[in-house]
Amino acid sequence: MSINDVGMLFSFIGGLGMFLYGMNIMADGLQKSAGGRMQKLMSFLTKNRLMAILVGAGITAIIQSSSATTVMVVGFVNAGMLELTQAVGVIMGANIGTTITAWIVSMSEWGSVMKPEFFAPLLLGIGAFLVLFAKSEKKKKIGEILVGFSILFIGLSFMSDAIKPYREAPVFAKAFAVLGKNPVLAILAGTVVTAIIQSSSASVGILQTLALNGVVNWQSAVFITLGQNIGTCVTALLSSAGAGKNAKRASCIHLLFNVIGAVVFGIIMFILFSFNKAWGASTINSVEISIFHTIFNVLNTLMLIPFADKLVRLSTYIIRDNKEDEQPEISAAGEMRRHLDERILGNPAFAMDAVLGEVNVMGQFTLENLKKALEGIETGNKDTIRSVFQNEKTINDMEKIMTAFLVQVDNLSLTEEQHQVIKNLFYTVSDLERVGDHAENIAELADNMRKDEVTFSKKGFKDMKLIAEETILALESALKAREFSSASEAMQEADYERNVDKLEDELREKHIQRLSKGKCVPESGVVFLDLISNLERIADHATNIAGYVVSEAGKGLPALDEE
């Protein structure tokens, strides 16, 4: 191999790297531009299978990877956010969405104006200028898309230039002639290459680069493309290795869908090429690869939509349940860990949606534990008090799980607004954990009252219930504000918190007066004062949580720094 040959190899590898990197940057920019709209797509999945297919196609078109979409689907199924019947539609749609990349690559054959060397440098310059100098976040996102798009095309140009000197080389003609005459070998080649580089978009792009230089024939291109569709399943199969049965079934459905399509269309195309050998041996260009790739994926989806439920049943037959797989009931913290599946990190917007949902779950769990602690004060029931202590351990576990996942989400490609929400969620989780601590303090007071046989006077009980109800209302409003991003609920919480502060001052003074007049014993007095102090601090944490929501809405309500 000469120095020139080595240089060409380096150019091809460098071009492939630029192609993949450009695709990644463009996908990041598109995801940021889509923003909250990506989160709303998930809500459509429950409507019907056609909508699920459209959502799968849309997501894949944005993130430029059917493998990434399918891995996310595996994560959603494993987290219990999607049923297998819903996952089928998304997987089918992902195969259609991945054809967008092929069309982007084939743009260079649409006309001289569309050639990469003509407009890519200009777009790169405009994109870089926007990224570096634009003040608007929206313009910066557009700049990222342009930069990624340009690098993708420049990389494609590098690959094409590296191959040009060898397009007359007999090795290419012989290789593709062999693959064209042996469909199984061609499908296997497409499968292996795609499995190695973990991207059908990239492997189709390489094939199209060869086609641009006129070295690929129709027979080999068709069968290699069918193999590439099978190879893209490897990523999801590997991803599901440590997941639950349903997640494994989702990746199995992806494999079944693509294998069945490859077999059916492989037989059809083999028959057609047998009748028209001249067509099979003729060269194919990149646009024709895009056309075949799109037609195959659309027709394969239309063919298998009526059999979607049968695919689900077949996957359950292949991956069966057995008694050894039965697990004991999962704790609330374990359920949270399952829902925050790392596979969903492939899409920042969906990951954020999952985090927001689990913060709400943690909030409701903490609220219920506070109610149990107050019930323990009122009834002195030993089992109720003990359950508060047990739940507090769960709340601490939830905080650790949430914090670890939030760190991962914060390192994703997010907009400034999304980073701010993640920062506020860190604080919210910390506030909820402190509310849990105060609920535990209240349970300890209840346990001491039970052991020491201490009770409040009728007036004391009435006062305690009054401030407890206002505190619960404050926390409920704060949690609603967080769940629905509602500034009005946050303002309502502020009213409740002011009531709690006012009541705490009044009740503290009244109780001290009762103590001085001998209307209640000192032991109950100490417990009462500690109790209302804990309730007042819980209301402050509720104000913190509500304050974060208002700050996101641009209202400027600062969060308290109570402890």
Coordinates of C-alpha atoms in Angstrom, one line a residue:
M1 CA 0.0 0.0 0.0
S2 CA 1.5 3.3 -1.1
I3 CA 1.6 6.6 0.9
N4 CA -1.2 7.9 -1.4
D5 CA -3.4 4.9 -0.6
V6 CA -2.8 5.5 3.2
G7 CA -3.7 9.1 2.7
M8 CA -6.9 8.2 0.9
L9 CA -7.8 5.7 3.7
F10 CA -7.2 8.5 6.3
S11 CA -9.4 10.8 4.3
F12 CA -12.2 8.2 4.2
I13 CA -12.0 7.6 8.0
G14 CA -11.9 11.3 8.7
G15 CA -14.8 11.9 6.4
L16 CA -16.8 9.1 8.2
G17 CA -16.0 10.7 11.5
M18 CA -17.1 14.2 10.3
F19 CA -20.3 12.6 8.9
L20 CA -21.2 10.9 12.2
Y21 CA -20.2 14.0 14.3
G22 CA -22.2 16.3 12.0
M23 CA -25.2 14.0 12.3
N24 CA -24.8 14.1 16.1
I25 CA -24.5 18.0 16.3
M26 CA -27.5 18.4 13.9
A27 CA -29.6 16.0 16.0
D28 CA -28.7 17.9 19.2
G29 CA -29.8 21.2 17.6
L30 CA -33.0 19.7 16.4
Q31 CA -33.8 18.3 19.8
K32 CA -33.2 21.6 21.5
S33 CA -35.3 23.4 19.0
A34 CA -38.1 20.9 19.5
G35 CA -37.9 21.5 23.2
G36 CA -41.2 20.8 25.1
R37 CA -42.9 19.6 21.9
M38 CA -40.9 16.4 22.1
Q39 CA -42.4 15.8 25.6
K40 CA -45.9 16.2 24.2
L41 CA -45.4 13.6 21.6
M42 CA -45.5 10.8 24.2
S43 CA -49.0 11.7 25.2
F44 CA -50.1 10.8 21.6
L45 CA -48.9 7.2 22.0
T46 CA -51.9 6.2 24.0
K47 CA -54.4 7.2 21.3
N48 CA -53.9 4.7 18.5
R49 CA -51.3 2.7 16.6
L50 CA -51.2 5.0 13.6
M51 CA -50.4 7.9 15.9
A52 CA -47.6 5.8 17.5
I53 CA -46.1 5.2 14.1
L54 CA -46.1 8.9 13.3
V55 CA -44.6 9.7 16.6
G56 CA -41.9 7.1 16.1
A57 CA -41.1 8.5 12.7
G58 CA -41.1 12.0 13.9
I59 CA -38.7 11.3 16.9
T60 CA -36.3 9.4 14.7
A61 CA -36.3 12.1 12.0
I62 CA -35.3 14.6 14.8
I63 CA -32.7 12.5 16.6
Q64 CA -31.4 11.0 13.3
S65 CA -31.2 7.4 14.7
S66 CA -33.7 4.6 14.7
S67 CA -31.4 2.7 17.1
A68 CA -31.6 5.5 19.6
T69 CA -35.4 5.7 19.3
T70 CA -35.7 1.9 19.8
V71 CA -33.4 2.0 22.8
M72 CA -35.6 4.7 24.3
V73 CA -38.6 2.6 23.6
V74 CA -37.0 -0.3 25.4
G75 CA -36.3 2.0 28.3
F76 CA -39.9 3.3 28.4
V77 CA -41.3 -0.3 28.3
N78 CA -38.9 -1.3 31.1
A79 CA -40.0 1.7 33.1
G80 CA -43.6 0.8 32.7
M81 CA -44.3 4.0 30.7
L82 CA -45.3 2.2 27.5
E83 CA -47.2 -1.1 26.9
L84 CA -45.8 -3.5 24.4
T85 CA -48.7 -2.9 22.1
Q86 CA -47.9 0.8 22.0
A87 CA -44.1 0.1 21.5
V88 CA -44.8 -1.8 18.3
G89 CA -46.1 1.3 16.6
V90 CA -43.2 3.5 17.7
I91 CA -40.7 0.8 16.5
M92 CA -42.4 0.7 13.1
G93 CA -42.4 4.4 12.8
A94 CA -38.7 4.6 13.8
N95 CA -37.8 2.5 10.6
I96 CA -39.6 5.1 8.5
G97 CA -38.0 8.1 10.2
T98 CA -34.5 6.8 9.7
T99 CA -35.0 7.2 5.9
I100 CA -34.6 10.9 6.3
T101 CA -30.8 10.6 6.7
A102 CA -30.6 8.7 3.4
W103 CA -32.4 11.5 1.7
I104 CA -30.1 14.1 3.2
V105 CA -27.1 12.1 1.9
S106 CA -28.6 11.8 -1.6
M107 CA -29.1 15.6 -1.8
S108 CA -25.7 15.9 -3.6
E109 CA -27.3 14.2 -6.7
W110 CA -30.3 16.5 -6.8
G111 CA -28.4 19.0 -8.9
S112 CA -25.1 20.9 -8.9
V113 CA -26.4 23.6 -6.5
M114 CA -27.1 20.8 -3.9
K115 CA -23.5 19.4 -4.0
P116 CA -21.8 19.6 -0.6
E117 CA -18.8 21.5 -1.8
F118 CA -21.1 24.2 -3.2
F119 CA -23.1 25.3 -0.1
A120 CA -21.8 23.5 3.0
P121 CA -18.9 25.9 3.7
L122 CA -21.3 28.8 3.5
L123 CA -23.8 27.2 5.9
L124 CA -20.9 26.3 8.2
G125 CA -19.8 29.9 8.3
I126 CA -23.3 31.2 9.0
G127 CA -23.9 28.5 11.6
A128 CA -20.6 29.2 13.4
F129 CA -21.3 32.9 13.4
L130 CA -24.8 32.3 15.0
V131 CA -23.4 29.9 17.7
L132 CA -20.5 32.3 18.6
F133 CA -22.2 35.7 18.4
A134 CA -26.0 35.4 18.5
K135 CA -27.5 36.5 21.8
S136 CA -30.8 34.7 21.1
E137 CA -31.0 31.1 22.3
K138 CA -33.2 30.3 19.4
K139 CA -30.6 31.6 16.9
K140 CA -27.9 29.6 18.6
K141 CA -29.9 26.4 18.2
I142 CA -30.4 27.2 14.5
G143 CA -26.6 27.7 14.3
E144 CA -26.0 24.3 15.8
I145 CA -28.3 22.7 13.2
L146 CA -26.5 24.5 10.3
V147 CA -23.0 23.5 11.7
G148 CA -24.0 19.9 12.1
F149 CA -25.6 19.8 8.6
S150 CA -22.5 21.3 7.0
I151 CA -20.0 19.1 8.8
L152 CA -22.2 16.1 7.7
F153 CA -21.9 17.1 4.1
I154 CA -18.2 18.0 4.2
G155 CA -17.6 14.6 5.7
L156 CA -19.6 13.0 2.9
S157 CA -17.5 14.9 0.4
F158 CA -14.3 13.7 2.1
M159 CA -15.5 10.1 1.8
S160 CA -16.5 10.5 -1.8
D161 CA -13.2 12.1 -2.8
A162 CA -11.3 9.3 -1.0
I163 CA -13.1 6.6 -3.1
K164 CA -13.1 8.4 -6.5
P165 CA -9.5 7.3 -7.5
Y166 CA -10.5 3.7 -7.0
R167 CA -13.9 3.6 -8.6
E168 CA -12.4 1.8 -11.6
A169 CA -10.6 -0.7 -9.4
P170 CA -11.7 -4.3 -10.1
V171 CA -12.0 -5.1 -6.4
F172 CA -15.2 -3.1 -6.0
A173 CA -16.8 -4.6 -9.1
K174 CA -15.9 -8.1 -8.0
A175 CA -17.1 -7.5 -4.4
F176 CA -20.4 -6.1 -5.4
A177 CA -20.9 -8.7 -8.1
V178 CA -20.4 -11.5 -5.6
L179 CA -22.7 -9.8 -3.1
G180 CA -25.3 -9.3 -5.8
K181 CA -25.3 -13.0 -6.8
N182 CA -25.5 -14.1 -3.2
P183 CA -28.4 -12.3 -1.4
V184 CA -27.7 -14.1 1.9
L185 CA -24.1 -13.0 1.9
A186 CA -25.1 -9.4 1.0
I187 CA -27.7 -9.3 3.8
L188 CA -25.2 -10.7 6.2
A189 CA -22.6 -8.0 5.1
G190 CA -25.1 -5.2 5.7
T191 CA -26.1 -6.7 9.1
V192 CA -22.5 -7.0 10.3
V193 CA -21.3 -3.6 9.2
T194 CA -24.3 -1.9 10.8
A195 CA -23.9 -3.9 14.0
I196 CA -20.3 -2.9 14.2
I197 CA -20.8 0.9 13.7
Q198 CA -24.1 0.8 15.7
S199 CA -25.9 3.0 13.1
S200 CA -28.0 2.1 10.1
S201 CA -28.0 5.7 9.0
A202 CA -24.2 5.7 8.9
S203 CA -23.9 2.4 7.1
V204 CA -26.5 3.5 4.5
G205 CA -24.5 6.7 4.1
I206 CA -21.4 4.7 3.4
L207 CA -23.2 2.6 0.8
Q208 CA -24.6 5.8 -0.8
T209 CA -21.1 7.3 -0.9
L210 CA -19.9 4.2 -2.9
A211 CA -23.0 4.6 -5.1
L212 CA -22.1 8.2 -5.8
N213 CA -19.0 6.9 -7.4
G214 CA -20.8 4.4 -9.6
V215 CA -19.3 1.2 -8.0
V216 CA -22.5 -0.3 -6.5
N217 CA -25.1 -2.4 -8.5
W218 CA -28.8 -2.7 -7.8
Q219 CA -28.7 -6.3 -6.5
S220 CA -26.0 -5.8 -4.0
A221 CA -27.4 -2.4 -2.8
V222 CA -30.9 -3.8 -2.2
F223 CA -29.8 -6.8 -0.2
I224 CA -27.2 -4.9 1.8
T225 CA -29.9 -2.3 2.6
L226 CA -32.1 -5.1 3.9
G227 CA -29.2 -6.4 6.0
Q228 CA -28.6 -2.9 7.4
N229 CA -32.2 -2.8 8.7
I230 CA -31.5 -6.0 10.6
G231 CA -28.1 -4.8 11.9
T232 CA -29.7 -1.7 13.5
C233 CA -31.6 -4.1 15.9
V234 CA -28.3 -5.0 17.6
T235 CA -28.1 -1.8 19.6
A236 CA -31.6 -2.3 21.1
L237 CA -30.8 -6.0 21.8
L238 CA -27.7 -5.1 23.7
S239 CA -29.5 -2.4 25.5
S240 CA -32.2 -4.8 26.7
A241 CA -29.7 -7.3 28.1
G242 CA -30.1 -6.2 31.7
A243 CA -33.8 -5.1 31.4
G244 CA -37.0 -6.8 32.3
K245 CA -39.0 -9.3 30.2
N246 CA -41.1 -6.7 28.5
A247 CA -38.1 -4.6 27.5
K248 CA -36.5 -7.7 26.0
R249 CA -39.7 -8.4 24.2
A250 CA -39.7 -4.8 22.8
S251 CA -36.2 -5.3 21.3
C252 CA -37.4 -8.8 20.1
I253 CA -40.3 -7.2 18.3
H254 CA -37.9 -4.8 16.6
L255 CA -35.8 -7.7 15.4
L256 CA -38.8 -9.7 14.2
F257 CA -40.2 -6.7 12.3
N258 CA -37.0 -6.1 10.4
V259 CA -36.2 -9.8 9.8
I260 CA -39.6 -10.6 8.5
G261 CA -39.5 -7.5 6.2
A262 CA -36.0 -8.4 5.0
V263 CA -37.0 -12.0 4.2
V264 CA -40.3 -11.1 2.4
F265 CA -38.7 -8.2 0.3
G266 CA -35.5 -10.2 -0.2
I267 CA -37.5 -13.0 -1.9
I268 CA -39.5 -10.5 -3.9
M269 CA -36.4 -8.6 -5.1
F270 CA -34.6 -11.9 -5.8
I271 CA -37.4 -13.0 -8.1
L272 CA -37.5 -9.6 -9.9
F273 CA -33.8 -9.6 -10.4
S274 CA -33.9 -13.2 -11.8
F275 CA -36.4 -12.0 -14.5
N276 CA -34.4 -8.9 -15.2
K277 CA -30.7 -9.7 -14.7
A278 CA -29.6 -6.5 -16.6
W279 CA -31.4 -4.3 -14.1
G280 CA -29.8 -6.2 -11.2
A281 CA -26.3 -5.8 -12.6
S282 CA -26.8 -2.1 -13.5
T283 CA -25.3 0.6 -11.2
I284 CA -27.5 2.3 -8.6
N285 CA -27.1 6.0 -7.5
S286 CA -27.7 7.4 -4.0
V287 CA -31.1 8.8 -4.8
E288 CA -32.3 5.4 -5.9
I289 CA -31.0 3.9 -2.7
S290 CA -33.0 6.5 -0.8
I291 CA -36.1 5.7 -2.8
F292 CA -35.7 1.9 -2.2
H293 CA -34.9 2.4 1.5
T294 CA -38.1 4.5 1.9
I295 CA -40.4 2.3 -0.1
F296 CA -39.2 -0.8 1.7
N297 CA -39.7 0.7 5.2
V298 CA -43.1 2.2 4.4
L299 CA -44.4 -1.0 2.7
N300 CA -43.0 -3.2 5.4
T301 CA -44.8 -1.1 8.0
L302 CA -48.1 -1.2 6.0
M303 CA -47.7 -5.0 5.6
L304 CA -47.1 -5.7 9.3
I305 CA -49.5 -3.2 10.9
P306 CA -52.4 -5.7 10.8
F307 CA -50.2 -8.3 12.5
A308 CA -48.8 -6.0 15.3
D309 CA -50.7 -7.9 18.1
K310 CA -49.4 -11.2 16.7
L311 CA -45.9 -9.8 16.8
V312 CA -46.4 -9.0 20.5
R313 CA -47.7 -12.6 21.1
L314 CA -44.8 -14.0 19.2
S315 CA -42.4 -12.0 21.3
T316 CA -44.0 -13.3 24.5
Y317 CA -43.7 -16.9 23.1
I318 CA -40.0 -16.4 22.4
I319 CA -39.3 -14.7 25.7
R320 CA -41.5 -16.5 28.2
D321 CA -42.4 -15.8 31.8
N322 CA -41.5 -18.4 34.3
K323 CA -41.8 -18.8 38.1
E324 CA -38.1 -18.0 38.7
D325 CA -38.7 -14.6 37.1
E326 CA -41.4 -13.7 39.6
Q327 CA -40.2 -10.9 41.9
P328 CA -41.5 -9.7 45.3
E329 CA -43.5 -6.5 45.4
I330 CA -41.3 -3.6 44.5
S331 CA -40.8 -0.8 47.0
A332 CA -41.7 2.8 46.1
A333 CA -38.0 3.6 45.8
G334 CA -37.5 0.5 43.6
E335 CA -40.4 1.6 41.4
M336 CA -38.8 5.0 41.0
R337 CA -35.5 3.4 40.1
R338 CA -37.3 1.3 37.4
H339 CA -39.1 4.4 36.0
L340 CA -35.8 6.4 35.8
D341 CA -34.4 4.0 33.3
E342 CA -31.0 5.2 31.9
R343 CA -32.1 4.2 28.4
I344 CA -34.5 7.2 28.3
L345 CA -31.5 9.5 28.6
G346 CA -31.2 9.2 24.9
N347 CA -33.8 11.9 24.6
P348 CA -33.3 14.9 27.0
A349 CA -36.9 16.1 26.7
F350 CA -38.4 12.7 27.6
A351 CA -35.8 12.2 30.4
M352 CA -36.9 15.5 31.9
D353 CA -40.6 14.5 31.6
A354 CA -39.8 11.3 33.5
V355 CA -37.9 13.2 36.2
L356 CA -40.8 15.7 36.7
G357 CA -43.2 12.8 37.0
E358 CA -41.1 11.1 39.7
V359 CA -40.6 14.3 41.6
N360 CA -44.4 14.5 41.8
V361 CA -44.5 10.9 43.0
M362 CA -41.9 11.7 45.7
G363 CA -43.9 14.8 46.7
Q364 CA -47.2 12.8 47.1
F365 CA -45.3 10.1 49.1
T366 CA -43.9 12.7 51.4
L367 CA -47.3 14.4 51.8
E368 CA -48.9 11.1 52.8
N369 CA -46.1 10.5 55.3
L370 CA -46.8 13.9 56.9
K371 CA -50.4 13.0 57.2
K372 CA -49.5 9.7 58.9
A373 CA -47.2 11.5 61.3
L374 CA -50.1 13.9 62.3
E375 CA -52.4 10.9 62.6
G376 CA -49.9 9.4 65.0
I377 CA -50.1 12.5 67.2
E378 CA -53.8 12.3 67.2
T379 CA -54.3 8.6 67.8
G380 CA -51.0 7.4 69.3
N381 CA -51.3 4.3 67.2
K382 CA -48.0 2.4 67.4
D383 CA -48.2 0.9 63.9
T384 CA -49.0 4.2 62.3
I385 CA -46.0 5.8 64.0
R386 CA -43.7 2.9 63.0
S387 CA -44.8 3.2 59.3
V388 CA -43.7 6.9 59.3
F389 CA -40.2 5.9 60.3
Q390 CA -40.2 3.2 57.6
N391 CA -41.4 5.6 54.9
E392 CA -38.8 8.1 55.9
K393 CA -36.1 5.6 54.9
T394 CA -37.9 5.3 51.5
I395 CA -37.9 9.1 51.1
N396 CA -34.2 9.2 51.7
D397 CA -33.7 6.5 49.1
M398 CA -35.8 8.4 46.7
E399 CA -33.7 11.5 47.2
K400 CA -30.5 9.6 46.4
I401 CA -32.1 8.0 43.3
M402 CA -33.5 11.3 42.1
T403 CA -30.3 13.2 42.7
A404 CA -28.1 10.7 40.8
F405 CA -30.5 10.7 37.8
L406 CA -30.8 14.5 37.8
V407 CA -27.0 14.7 37.6
Q408 CA -27.1 12.6 34.5
V409 CA -29.9 14.6 32.9
D410 CA -28.1 17.9 33.7
N411 CA -25.1 16.6 31.6
L412 CA -27.4 16.1 28.5
S413 CA -27.8 18.5 25.7
L414 CA -30.3 20.9 27.2
T415 CA -31.5 24.4 26.6
E416 CA -30.7 27.1 29.3
E417 CA -34.4 26.9 30.4
Q418 CA -34.2 23.2 30.8
H419 CA -31.0 23.5 32.8
Q420 CA -32.8 26.0 35.1
V421 CA -35.6 23.5 35.6
I422 CA -33.2 20.7 36.5
K423 CA -31.4 23.0 39.0
N424 CA -34.8 23.8 40.6
L425 CA -35.6 20.1 40.7
F426 CA -32.4 19.5 42.6
Y427 CA -33.6 22.0 45.2
T428 CA -37.1 20.6 45.2
V429 CA -35.9 17.1 45.9
S430 CA -33.8 18.4 48.8
D431 CA -36.8 20.3 50.2
L432 CA -39.0 17.2 50.0
E433 CA -36.4 15.2 51.9
R434 CA -36.4 17.9 54.6
V435 CA -40.2 17.8 54.8
G436 CA -39.7 14.0 55.3
D437 CA -37.3 14.7 58.1
H438 CA -39.8 17.1 59.8
A439 CA -42.5 14.4 59.5
E440 CA -40.2 12.0 61.2
N441 CA -39.6 14.5 64.0
I442 CA -43.4 14.7 64.4
A443 CA -43.6 10.9 64.5
E444 CA -40.9 10.9 67.2
L445 CA -43.0 13.4 69.2
A446 CA -46.0 11.1 68.8
D447 CA -44.0 8.1 70.0
N448 CA -42.8 10.0 73.0
M449 CA -46.4 11.1 73.8
R450 CA -47.5 7.4 73.5
K451 CA -44.7 6.1 75.8
D452 CA -45.0 8.9 78.4
E453 CA -48.8 8.9 78.2
V454 CA -48.9 12.6 77.4
T455 CA -51.9 14.2 75.8
F456 CA -53.0 17.7 74.7
S457 CA -55.9 19.5 76.2
K458 CA -59.1 19.8 74.0
K459 CA -58.0 23.3 73.2
G460 CA -54.5 22.2 72.3
F461 CA -55.8 19.5 70.0
K462 CA -58.0 22.0 68.3
D463 CA -55.2 24.4 67.8
M464 CA -52.9 21.6 66.6
K465 CA -55.4 20.5 63.9
L466 CA -55.9 24.1 62.8
I467 CA -52.2 24.7 62.0
A468 CA -51.7 21.1 60.7
E469 CA -54.5 21.6 58.1
E470 CA -53.0 24.9 56.9
T471 CA -49.6 23.2 56.6
I472 CA -51.0 20.3 54.6
L473 CA -52.9 22.8 52.3
A474 CA -49.6 24.7 51.8
L475 CA -47.7 21.6 50.8
E476 CA -50.5 20.3 48.5
S477 CA -50.6 23.7 46.7
A478 CA -46.8 23.6 46.3
L479 CA -46.9 20.1 44.8
K480 CA -49.7 21.1 42.4
A481 CA -47.7 24.1 41.4
R482 CA -44.8 21.8 40.6
E483 CA -46.8 19.2 38.8
F484 CA -48.8 21.6 36.6
S485 CA -46.2 24.5 36.5
S486 CA -48.9 26.6 37.9
A487 CA -48.0 30.1 39.1
S488 CA -51.5 30.6 40.5
E489 CA -51.1 27.5 42.8
A490 CA -47.8 28.8 43.9
M491 CA -49.4 32.1 44.9
Q492 CA -52.1 30.2 46.7
E493 CA -49.4 28.3 48.6
A494 CA -47.9 31.7 49.7
D495 CA -51.3 32.6 51.3
Y496 CA -51.4 29.3 53.3
E497 CA -47.8 29.7 54.4
R498 CA -48.5 33.2 55.8
N499 CA -51.4 31.7 57.7
V500 CA -49.1 29.0 59.1
D501 CA -46.6 31.7 60.2
K502 CA -49.3 33.7 61.8
L503 CA -50.9 30.7 63.6
E504 CA -47.5 29.6 64.8
D505 CA -46.9 32.9 66.5
E506 CA -50.4 33.0 68.0
L507 CA -50.5 29.4 69.2
R508 CA -47.0 29.6 70.7
E509 CA -48.1 32.7 72.8
K510 CA -51.5 31.1 73.7
H511 CA -49.8 27.8 74.8
I512 CA -47.3 29.6 77.0
Q513 CA -50.2 31.4 78.6
R514 CA -51.9 28.0 79.3
L515 CA -48.7 26.7 80.8
S516 CA -48.3 29.7 83.1
K517 CA -51.9 29.3 84.2
G518 CA -51.4 25.5 84.9
K519 CA -54.1 24.5 82.3
C520 CA -51.6 22.0 80.7
V521 CA -48.6 20.1 81.9
P522 CA -45.1 21.1 81.0
E523 CA -44.4 17.8 79.2
S524 CA -47.3 18.4 76.7
G525 CA -46.3 22.0 76.4
V526 CA -42.8 21.1 75.1
V527 CA -44.2 18.6 72.6
F528 CA -46.8 21.1 71.4
L529 CA -44.2 23.9 70.8
D530 CA -41.9 21.4 69.0
L531 CA -44.8 20.2 66.9
I532 CA -45.9 23.7 65.6
S533 CA -42.2 24.6 65.0
N534 CA -41.9 21.5 62.7
L535 CA -45.1 22.4 60.9
E536 CA -44.0 26.0 60.3
R537 CA -40.7 24.7 58.8
I538 CA -42.6 22.3 56.5
A539 CA -44.7 25.3 55.3
D540 CA -41.4 27.1 54.6
H541 CA -40.1 24.2 52.5
A542 CA -43.5 24.3 50.6
T543 CA -42.8 27.9 49.8
N544 CA -39.4 27.0 48.5
I545 CA -40.9 24.5 46.1
A546 CA -43.6 26.9 44.9
G547 CA -41.0 29.7 44.6
Y548 CA -38.9 27.6 42.1
V549 CA -42.0 27.2 39.9
V550 CA -42.7 31.0 40.0
S551 CA -39.1 31.8 39.2
E552 CA -39.4 29.5 36.1
A553 CA -42.4 31.5 35.0
G554 CA -40.4 34.7 35.3
K555 CA -42.4 36.1 38.2
G556 CA -39.2 36.6 40.3
L557 CA -40.5 35.2 43.6
P558 CA -37.3 34.2 45.5
A559 CA -37.1 30.9 47.3
L560 CA -36.6 31.0 51.1
D561 CA -33.4 29.9 52.6
E562 CA -34.9 28.6 55.8
E563 CA -32.3 26.2 57.1

